Amino acid sequence: MTKEWARAALSHPAFTGISRAHLGSLIEELAIPWTARCESTLHERRGGKRRQQPGAGPKHDLVFTDRVLVALVHLRHQLPHAALAELYGLERSTITRAIGEIRPLLAERGFAVPDRYRVRLHTLADVFAYAEAEDVTLRIDGTETQVRRPQAHRPGRRAFVSGKKKQNTCKTTTISDGQGRTLWSGADRPGRMHDQTAVRTEGIADQFRLHPNVKAEVDEGYRGLANEFPGQVSAPPRKPKDDAPLGEQHAWREMRRRQSSRRICVEHANAEHKQWRPLQRYIGRREHFAQTYRAVASLVSDRASRRATRRPTSTELVLACPATD
């Protein structure tokens, strides 16, 4: 099996999870930072400037295009490094090193902005500035991914035990717009930490104060934010008491249904992320989970940003001729 055959087979969208056009633009985008990082590493190793002409010296066993391919296939299907090494006829360590080089580059790309070519959001401040400029109501939600259990007698072993799933998990916060297009993903933390605590450590309260016109839809886990910013953050209404009038209970159900329908799009964004195998059950090192999730979310945001924006109609439609019996 030749490297050319492996490259042709793995470049199919069924393996990479992205189209060939997207793959070509991604390779072109990552080539410059990858080359700069390699040159920086060589400069530190030499302790000075280059002594040979560019292109001299030993060649890579795996060229840059193949490095991107194996990283994408591993992110899409969590295919073992040994299996990818067998396809290319290389050592397993070569594949591991290649994935370790490409994964942080994918994670550092940021998230695509809908209808804005080559503009990307990197921080929570970028998201709030974009939401205020475009009058976008944010949807915020957390999601959990099962991870490997830490070894026995390790400090902090219980930190990953989720009170909800009763498993060892890592949590991630996702922010999307009203069409379920990912705008930001981060605030990664062990499964035991509360959703609201994680986003507060990222400074989300400060962003709401700096951008008083930005509004957000959240679930019950962010009740504290809704109490602190009642004019900006909308959470599900509190359940009435059991002895409340029947009309009050029906009104609560209807308000909860409407708030849920406005917030469900961020659940769809999380579902797009979970189509990638590592985010269904992560079996790699936990210290690489945050990079892996951010890399996948960045790739998903590229595809989601191409969805056309649905604009509300400027006027209410009225029948020209009223219906007759």
Coordinates of C-alpha atoms in Angstrom, one line a residue:
M1 CA 0.0 0.0 0.0
T2 CA 1.6 3.3 -1.1
K3 CA 1.3 6.7 0.5
E4 CA -0.4 8.1 -2.6
W5 CA -3.1 5.5 -2.3
A6 CA -3.6 6.2 1.4
R7 CA -3.8 9.9 0.7
A8 CA -6.4 9.4 -2.1
A9 CA -8.5 7.2 0.1
L10 CA -8.4 9.2 3.3
S11 CA -9.2 12.5 1.6
H12 CA -12.7 11.3 1.0
P13 CA -15.3 13.2 3.0
A14 CA -16.4 9.9 4.6
F15 CA -13.0 9.8 6.4
T16 CA -12.3 13.5 7.1
G17 CA -15.8 14.7 7.8
I18 CA -15.4 17.7 5.6
S19 CA -15.7 18.3 1.8
R20 CA -12.7 18.2 -0.5
A21 CA -13.0 22.0 -1.1
H22 CA -13.0 22.6 2.6
L23 CA -10.0 20.3 2.9
G24 CA -8.1 22.2 0.3
S25 CA -8.7 25.6 1.9
L26 CA -7.8 24.1 5.3
I27 CA -4.5 22.8 4.1
E28 CA -3.7 26.2 2.6
E29 CA -4.7 28.0 5.8
L30 CA -2.6 25.7 8.1
A31 CA 0.5 25.6 6.0
I32 CA 1.9 29.0 7.1
P33 CA 1.5 28.5 10.9
W34 CA 2.8 24.9 10.6
T35 CA 5.9 26.1 8.7
A36 CA 6.5 28.9 11.1
R37 CA 6.3 26.6 14.1
C38 CA 8.7 24.1 12.5
E39 CA 11.2 26.9 11.7
S40 CA 10.9 28.1 15.3
T41 CA 11.6 24.7 16.7
L42 CA 14.6 24.2 14.4
H43 CA 15.9 27.7 15.4
E44 CA 15.8 26.7 19.1
R45 CA 17.4 23.4 18.4
R46 CA 20.3 25.0 16.4
G47 CA 20.7 27.9 18.7
G48 CA 21.0 30.3 15.8
K49 CA 20.2 30.9 12.2
R50 CA 19.9 28.3 9.4
R51 CA 23.3 26.9 8.2
Q52 CA 22.0 25.2 5.1
Q53 CA 19.9 26.2 2.2
P54 CA 16.1 25.9 2.5
G55 CA 15.0 22.4 1.6
A56 CA 18.3 20.8 2.5
G57 CA 18.6 18.1 5.2
P58 CA 16.5 15.0 5.9
K59 CA 12.9 15.0 4.5
H60 CA 9.7 14.3 6.5
D61 CA 8.4 10.8 6.4
L62 CA 4.9 12.3 6.3
V63 CA 4.4 15.4 4.2
F64 CA 2.2 18.3 5.5
T65 CA -0.9 17.3 3.5
D66 CA -0.8 13.8 4.9
R67 CA -0.3 15.1 8.4
V68 CA -3.5 17.1 8.1
L69 CA -5.3 14.1 6.7
V70 CA -4.3 11.7 9.5
A71 CA -5.3 14.4 12.1
L72 CA -8.7 14.9 10.6
V73 CA -9.4 11.2 10.3
H74 CA -8.4 10.6 13.9
L75 CA -10.6 13.5 15.0
R76 CA -13.5 12.2 12.9
H77 CA -13.4 8.5 13.7
Q78 CA -10.9 8.2 16.6
L79 CA -9.0 5.7 14.5
P80 CA -6.0 4.3 16.4
H81 CA -2.6 5.7 15.6
A82 CA -1.4 2.2 14.8
A83 CA -4.1 1.7 12.2
L84 CA -3.2 5.0 10.4
A85 CA 0.5 4.0 10.6
E86 CA -0.3 0.7 8.9
L87 CA -2.0 2.5 6.0
Y88 CA 1.0 4.7 5.4
G89 CA 3.6 2.0 6.1
L90 CA 5.2 4.1 8.9
E91 CA 5.9 3.8 12.6
R92 CA 3.2 4.6 15.0
S93 CA 5.3 7.4 16.6
T94 CA 5.3 9.3 13.3
I95 CA 1.5 9.4 13.3
T96 CA 1.3 10.4 16.9
R97 CA 3.8 13.2 16.3
A98 CA 1.9 14.4 13.3
I99 CA -1.5 14.5 15.1
G100 CA 0.2 16.3 18.0
E101 CA 1.4 19.0 15.6
I102 CA -1.9 19.6 13.7
R103 CA -4.4 19.3 16.5
P104 CA -3.3 22.6 18.3
L105 CA -3.3 24.4 14.9
L106 CA -6.9 23.4 14.4
A107 CA -7.8 24.4 17.9
E108 CA -6.3 27.9 17.5
R109 CA -8.2 28.7 14.4
G110 CA -11.2 30.1 16.2
F111 CA -14.8 29.9 15.0
A112 CA -16.3 31.0 11.8
V113 CA -18.6 34.0 11.7
P114 CA -21.8 33.5 9.7
D115 CA -21.9 35.6 6.5
R116 CA -18.4 37.0 7.2
Y117 CA -15.7 35.4 5.1
R118 CA -12.4 34.8 6.8
V119 CA -13.5 36.5 10.1
R120 CA -13.2 34.3 13.1
L121 CA -14.1 34.5 16.8
H122 CA -11.4 33.5 19.3
T123 CA -12.4 34.7 22.7
L124 CA -15.6 35.2 24.7
A125 CA -15.1 39.0 24.3
D126 CA -15.1 38.5 20.5
V127 CA -18.4 36.7 20.7
F128 CA -20.1 39.4 22.8
A129 CA -18.8 42.2 20.6
Y130 CA -20.2 40.3 17.5
A131 CA -23.5 39.7 19.2
E132 CA -23.9 43.4 20.1
A133 CA -22.9 44.6 16.6
E134 CA -25.2 42.2 14.8
D135 CA -28.0 42.1 17.4
V136 CA -27.7 38.4 17.9
T137 CA -29.3 36.6 20.9
L138 CA -26.9 34.1 22.2
R139 CA -27.7 30.6 23.3
I140 CA -25.5 29.1 26.0
D141 CA -25.4 25.5 27.1
G142 CA -23.0 22.9 28.5
T143 CA -22.4 19.4 27.4
E144 CA -20.6 16.4 28.9
T145 CA -18.3 13.8 27.3
Q146 CA -17.3 10.6 28.9
V147 CA -13.5 10.3 29.5
R148 CA -11.2 7.6 30.9
R149 CA -11.3 7.2 34.7
P150 CA -8.1 8.5 36.4
Q151 CA -5.8 6.0 38.0
A152 CA -6.4 5.0 41.6
H153 CA -4.9 7.0 44.5
R154 CA -4.4 10.0 42.2
P155 CA -5.3 13.4 43.8
G156 CA -8.4 14.9 42.4
R157 CA -9.8 11.6 41.2
R158 CA -13.3 12.5 42.1
A159 CA -13.2 15.8 40.2
F160 CA -14.3 14.1 37.0
V161 CA -17.3 12.2 38.4
S162 CA -20.4 13.9 37.1
G163 CA -23.3 14.1 39.5
K164 CA -25.7 14.0 36.5
K165 CA -24.3 11.1 34.5
K166 CA -22.6 9.2 37.3
Q167 CA -19.6 8.8 35.0
N168 CA -16.2 10.3 34.6
T169 CA -16.8 13.2 32.2
C170 CA -15.4 16.5 31.0
K171 CA -17.8 19.4 30.4
T172 CA -17.6 22.1 27.7
T173 CA -19.7 25.2 27.2
T174 CA -21.0 26.0 23.8
I175 CA -22.4 29.3 22.5
S176 CA -24.5 29.5 19.3
D177 CA -26.8 31.9 17.5
G178 CA -30.5 31.4 16.8
Q179 CA -29.8 29.0 14.0
G180 CA -27.6 26.6 15.9
R181 CA -24.4 27.9 14.3
T182 CA -21.4 27.5 16.7
L183 CA -19.9 30.8 17.7
W184 CA -17.7 29.7 20.6
S185 CA -16.7 26.6 22.5
G186 CA -14.6 26.5 25.7
A187 CA -14.7 26.7 29.5
D188 CA -13.6 23.1 29.6
R189 CA -13.6 21.6 33.1
P190 CA -14.0 18.3 35.0
G191 CA -17.4 16.9 35.2
R192 CA -18.0 17.7 38.8
M193 CA -17.8 21.4 38.3
H194 CA -21.1 23.3 37.8
D195 CA -21.8 24.8 34.4
Q196 CA -22.3 28.3 35.8
T197 CA -19.0 28.2 37.7
A198 CA -17.1 27.3 34.6
V199 CA -18.5 30.2 32.5
R200 CA -18.0 32.7 35.4
T201 CA -14.3 31.8 35.5
E202 CA -14.1 32.7 31.9
G203 CA -15.5 36.2 32.8
I204 CA -18.9 36.0 31.3
A205 CA -20.4 38.3 34.0
D206 CA -17.9 41.0 33.0
Q207 CA -18.9 40.6 29.3
F208 CA -22.6 41.1 30.2
R209 CA -21.7 44.3 32.1
L210 CA -19.6 45.6 29.2
H211 CA -22.3 44.8 26.6
P212 CA -25.6 45.6 28.2
N213 CA -27.5 45.2 25.0
V214 CA -26.5 41.5 24.5
K215 CA -29.2 39.0 25.4
A216 CA -28.9 35.2 26.0
E217 CA -31.1 32.2 26.4
V218 CA -30.0 29.6 29.0
D219 CA -31.2 26.5 30.8
E220 CA -31.9 26.0 34.5
G221 CA -28.1 25.5 35.2
Y222 CA -27.5 29.2 34.6
R223 CA -30.2 30.4 37.0
G224 CA -27.6 32.6 38.9
L225 CA -26.8 34.5 35.7
A226 CA -30.5 35.1 35.0
N227 CA -31.0 36.4 38.5
E228 CA -27.9 38.7 38.2
F229 CA -28.8 40.0 34.7
P230 CA -32.6 39.7 34.5
G231 CA -32.9 42.1 31.5
Q232 CA -30.3 40.2 29.5
V233 CA -30.4 36.5 30.4
S234 CA -33.6 34.5 30.0
A235 CA -33.9 31.2 32.0
P236 CA -36.9 28.8 32.3
P237 CA -39.6 30.1 34.7
R238 CA -39.7 28.7 38.1
K239 CA -42.1 25.9 38.7
P240 CA -45.2 26.9 40.7
K241 CA -46.1 25.1 43.9
D242 CA -48.2 22.0 43.8
D243 CA -51.2 23.7 45.3
A244 CA -51.1 26.5 42.7
P245 CA -54.2 27.2 40.6
L246 CA -54.5 25.1 37.4
G247 CA -54.3 28.1 35.2
E248 CA -51.0 29.1 36.7
Q249 CA -49.6 25.6 36.1
H250 CA -50.7 25.7 32.5
A251 CA -49.2 29.2 32.0
W252 CA -45.9 27.9 33.5
R253 CA -45.8 25.0 31.0
E254 CA -46.5 27.2 28.1
M255 CA -43.8 29.7 29.1
R256 CA -41.3 26.9 29.6
R257 CA -42.2 25.4 26.2
R258 CA -41.6 28.7 24.5
Q259 CA -38.3 29.4 26.2
S260 CA -37.2 25.8 25.4
S261 CA -38.0 26.3 21.7
R262 CA -35.9 29.5 21.6
R263 CA -33.0 27.7 23.3
I264 CA -33.1 24.3 21.5
C265 CA -30.8 25.5 18.7
V266 CA -27.8 25.3 20.9
E267 CA -28.6 21.7 21.6
H268 CA -28.5 21.1 17.9
A269 CA -25.1 22.7 17.8
N270 CA -23.9 20.3 20.5
A271 CA -25.4 17.4 18.5
E272 CA -23.3 18.5 15.5
H273 CA -20.2 18.2 17.6
K274 CA -21.2 14.8 18.9
Q275 CA -21.3 13.4 15.4
W276 CA -17.4 13.3 15.7
R277 CA -16.5 10.1 17.4
P278 CA -14.0 11.4 20.1
L279 CA -16.8 13.7 21.5
Q280 CA -19.1 10.7 22.0
R281 CA -16.6 8.9 24.3
Y282 CA -13.1 10.3 24.5
I283 CA -10.5 7.6 25.1
G284 CA -7.4 9.7 24.7
R285 CA -5.4 11.6 27.3
R286 CA -7.5 14.0 29.3
E287 CA -5.0 16.8 29.0
H288 CA -5.7 16.8 25.2
F289 CA -9.5 16.9 25.5
A290 CA -9.8 20.7 25.4
Q291 CA -7.8 20.9 22.3
T292 CA -9.7 18.1 20.6
Y293 CA -13.1 19.6 21.4
R294 CA -12.1 23.0 20.3
A295 CA -10.6 21.6 17.0
V296 CA -13.8 19.7 16.2
A297 CA -16.0 22.7 17.1
S298 CA -13.9 24.9 14.8
L299 CA -14.4 22.6 11.9
V300 CA -18.1 22.3 12.6
S301 CA -18.4 26.1 12.7
D302 CA -16.9 26.3 9.2
R303 CA -19.8 24.2 7.8
A304 CA -22.5 25.8 9.9
S305 CA -21.5 29.3 9.0
R306 CA -22.3 28.5 5.3
R307 CA -26.0 28.1 6.2
A308 CA -28.0 31.0 4.9
T309 CA -29.2 33.4 7.6
R310 CA -32.9 33.5 8.0
R311 CA -34.1 37.1 8.2
P312 CA -37.5 37.9 9.8
T313 CA -40.0 39.6 7.4
S314 CA -40.2 43.3 7.7
T315 CA -44.0 43.4 7.4
E316 CA -46.8 41.2 8.4
L317 CA -48.4 39.2 5.6
V318 CA -52.1 40.0 5.1
L319 CA -54.4 38.2 2.7
A320 CA -55.4 40.3 -0.3
C321 CA -58.8 38.6 -0.4
P322 CA -60.3 37.3 2.8
A323 CA -61.3 33.7 2.8
T324 CA -64.9 32.9 2.1
D325 CA -67.0 30.0 3.4

